[in-house]
Amino acid sequence: MTSEHFQTTIRAFQHRAPFRPYVVELVSGDRIVVDHPEALVVRGGVGVFVSAAGAPSIFDHEAVSQVIASPGESAAA
């Protein structure tokens, strides 16, 4: 995923009203469930996610396979 597409897609999911959780799927197959609009910060093509337990995950745009909407919604990447 390009840096610009990554940032645009994440921002679109963060600003949905009302906010609904979404999933960032990495090329490794790992999935990050974003459950709060401020749990993921994106800058310069890098994402930093902090779980509710305080555990950070850091990844860049090249590691992202797709961003998936909540169950019952369509994918956005």
XYZ file of N, CA and C in Angstrom:
231
model
N 0.859 -1.167 0.000
C 0.000 0.000 0.000
C 0.905 1.231 0.000
N 0.576 2.211 -0.825
C 1.388 3.432 -0.852
C 1.189 4.223 0.446
N 2.149 5.065 0.739
C 2.066 5.884 1.945
C 0.832 6.783 1.915
N 0.585 7.403 0.765
C -0.567 8.306 0.653
C -1.890 7.558 0.810
N -2.023 6.400 0.157
C -3.255 5.615 0.266
C -3.456 5.140 1.705
N -2.389 4.707 2.349
C -2.440 4.272 3.749
C -2.983 5.394 4.632
N -2.388 6.559 4.529
C -2.792 7.675 5.380
C -4.224 8.121 5.091
N -4.594 8.185 3.825
C -5.953 8.595 3.452
C -6.982 7.594 3.967
N -6.689 6.308 3.803
C -7.618 5.267 4.246
C -7.792 5.278 5.756
N -6.693 5.337 6.495
C -6.777 5.352 7.966
C -7.557 6.564 8.442
N -7.266 7.725 7.881
C -7.979 8.935 8.304
C -9.482 8.818 8.033
N -9.851 8.214 6.911
C -11.271 8.032 6.604
C -11.940 7.149 7.654
N -11.264 6.076 8.056
C -11.829 5.189 9.082
C -11.870 5.897 10.438
N -10.872 6.681 10.760
C -10.836 7.377 12.052
C -11.948 8.409 12.175
N -12.342 9.006 11.063
C -13.316 10.089 11.113
C -14.748 9.671 10.801
N -14.997 8.371 10.696
C -16.383 7.941 10.480
C -17.216 8.327 11.697
N -18.428 8.782 11.432
C -19.302 9.171 12.536
C -20.612 8.400 12.419
N -20.949 7.635 13.427
C -20.155 7.394 14.628
C -18.966 6.478 14.312
N -17.950 6.557 15.158
C -16.776 5.709 14.973
C -17.179 4.243 15.119
N -16.629 3.413 14.238
C -16.816 1.964 14.329
C -15.444 1.306 14.227
N -15.190 0.271 15.025
C -13.892 -0.407 14.963
C -13.586 -0.914 13.552
N -12.296 -0.993 13.251
C -11.851 -1.510 11.961
C -10.565 -2.302 12.164
N -10.162 -3.024 11.135
C -9.004 -3.907 11.233
C -7.962 -3.499 10.197
N -6.716 -3.392 10.647
C -5.589 -3.192 9.743
C -4.933 -4.561 9.602
N -4.974 -5.107 8.383
C -4.381 -6.416 8.133
C -3.006 -6.222 7.509
N -2.000 -6.852 8.107
C -0.634 -6.729 7.628
C -0.309 -7.849 6.641
N 0.698 -7.651 5.804
C 1.068 -8.668 4.821
C 1.523 -9.960 5.494
N 1.934 -9.887 6.736
C 2.337 -11.069 7.504
C 1.134 -11.916 7.914
N -0.079 -11.348 7.767
C -1.294 -12.032 8.208
C -1.768 -11.554 9.570
N -0.919 -10.822 10.288
C -1.328 -10.267 11.581
C -2.430 -9.236 11.356
N -3.294 -9.128 12.348
C -4.393 -8.163 12.283
C -4.360 -7.282 13.519
N -4.582 -6.008 13.312
C -4.658 -5.038 14.394
C -6.076 -4.499 14.412
N -6.794 -4.748 15.488
C -8.167 -4.272 15.631
C -8.114 -2.898 16.298
N -8.509 -1.892 15.548
C -8.505 -0.519 16.050
C -9.883 -0.252 16.644
N -9.922 -0.170 17.964
C -11.191 -0.075 18.682
C -11.519 1.327 19.199
N -10.658 2.288 18.879
C -10.881 3.664 19.336
C -10.268 4.598 18.294
N -10.902 5.730 17.993
C -10.389 6.602 16.937
C -9.004 7.182 17.210
N -8.581 7.224 18.459
C -7.267 7.773 18.789
C -6.241 6.692 19.135
N -6.586 5.425 18.905
C -5.669 4.325 19.240
C -4.562 4.155 18.212
N -4.737 4.734 17.023
C -3.754 4.611 15.952
C -3.359 5.997 15.476
N -2.055 6.264 15.488
C -1.518 7.532 14.995
C -0.737 7.216 13.726
N -0.945 8.031 12.684
C -0.267 7.834 11.410
C 0.475 9.111 11.047
N 1.753 8.942 10.679
C 2.544 10.083 10.222
C 3.693 9.572 9.376
N 3.872 10.174 8.232
C 4.988 9.810 7.367
C 4.952 8.365 6.896
N 3.762 7.809 6.746
C 3.640 6.437 6.281
C 3.868 5.382 7.346
N 3.986 5.812 8.605
C 4.192 4.891 9.728
C 2.992 4.959 10.654
N 2.543 3.790 11.121
C 1.441 3.717 12.062
C 1.925 3.237 13.416
N 1.416 3.865 14.462
C 1.693 3.433 15.833
C 0.338 3.194 16.498
N 0.082 1.935 16.844
C -1.164 1.549 17.502
C -0.858 1.214 18.945
N -1.702 1.680 19.854
C -1.573 1.346 21.270
C -2.864 0.674 21.701
N -2.740 -0.586 22.147
C -3.919 -1.347 22.573
C -4.467 -0.792 23.881
N -5.666 -1.235 24.247
C -6.282 -0.798 25.504
C -5.413 -1.183 26.704
N -4.608 -2.237 26.548
C -3.711 -2.670 27.628
C -2.403 -1.885 27.633
N -2.203 -1.012 26.650
C -1.006 -0.183 26.601
C 0.130 -0.767 25.774
N -0.109 -1.874 25.075
C 0.940 -2.506 24.267
C 1.004 -1.834 22.894
N 2.188 -1.315 22.506
C 2.309 -0.654 21.210
C 2.613 -1.627 20.071
N 2.148 -1.276 18.879
C 2.496 -1.972 17.637
C 2.896 -0.894 16.644
N 4.052 -1.075 16.022
C 4.550 -0.097 15.054
C 4.697 -0.798 13.713
N 4.201 -0.168 12.647
C 4.276 -0.745 11.314
C 4.273 0.386 10.291
N 4.777 0.103 9.095
C 4.758 1.117 8.050
C 3.776 0.737 6.947
N 3.563 1.651 6.028
C 2.564 1.470 4.972
C 2.856 0.254 4.101
N 4.114 -0.106 3.935
C 4.468 -1.258 3.113
C 4.059 -2.579 3.761
N 3.869 -2.577 5.059
C 3.477 -3.785 5.786
C 1.967 -4.007 5.770
N 1.197 -3.031 5.274
C -0.265 -3.117 5.302
C -0.783 -3.760 4.017
N -1.576 -4.800 4.199
C -2.213 -5.481 3.084
C -3.543 -4.810 2.748
N -4.353 -4.594 3.778
C -5.659 -3.955 3.596
C -6.185 -3.426 4.910
N -7.177 -2.558 4.797
C -7.896 -2.046 5.959
C -9.331 -2.521 5.781
N -9.836 -3.212 6.792
C -11.126 -3.867 6.711
C -12.107 -3.197 7.659
N -13.299 -2.922 7.137
C -14.356 -2.329 7.951
C -14.892 -3.335 8.953
N -15.715 -2.867 9.842
C -16.371 -3.730 10.808
C -17.135 -4.829 10.092
N -17.391 -5.965 10.733
C -18.172 -7.031 10.083
C -19.477 -6.485 9.506
N -19.780 -6.931 8.294
C -20.990 -6.464 7.629
C -20.792 -5.266 6.741
N -19.572 -4.682 6.747
C -19.263 -3.543 5.890
C -18.242 -3.985 4.852
N -18.035 -3.182 3.812
C -17.086 -3.541 2.758
C -15.671 -3.098 3.098
N -14.677 -3.752 2.486
C -13.265 -3.421 2.689
C -12.923 -2.133 1.951
N -11.841 -1.453 2.412
C -11.479 -0.164 1.816
C -10.050 -0.142 1.303
N -9.527 -1.241 0.828
C -8.163 -1.195 0.283
C -7.900 -2.290 -0.697
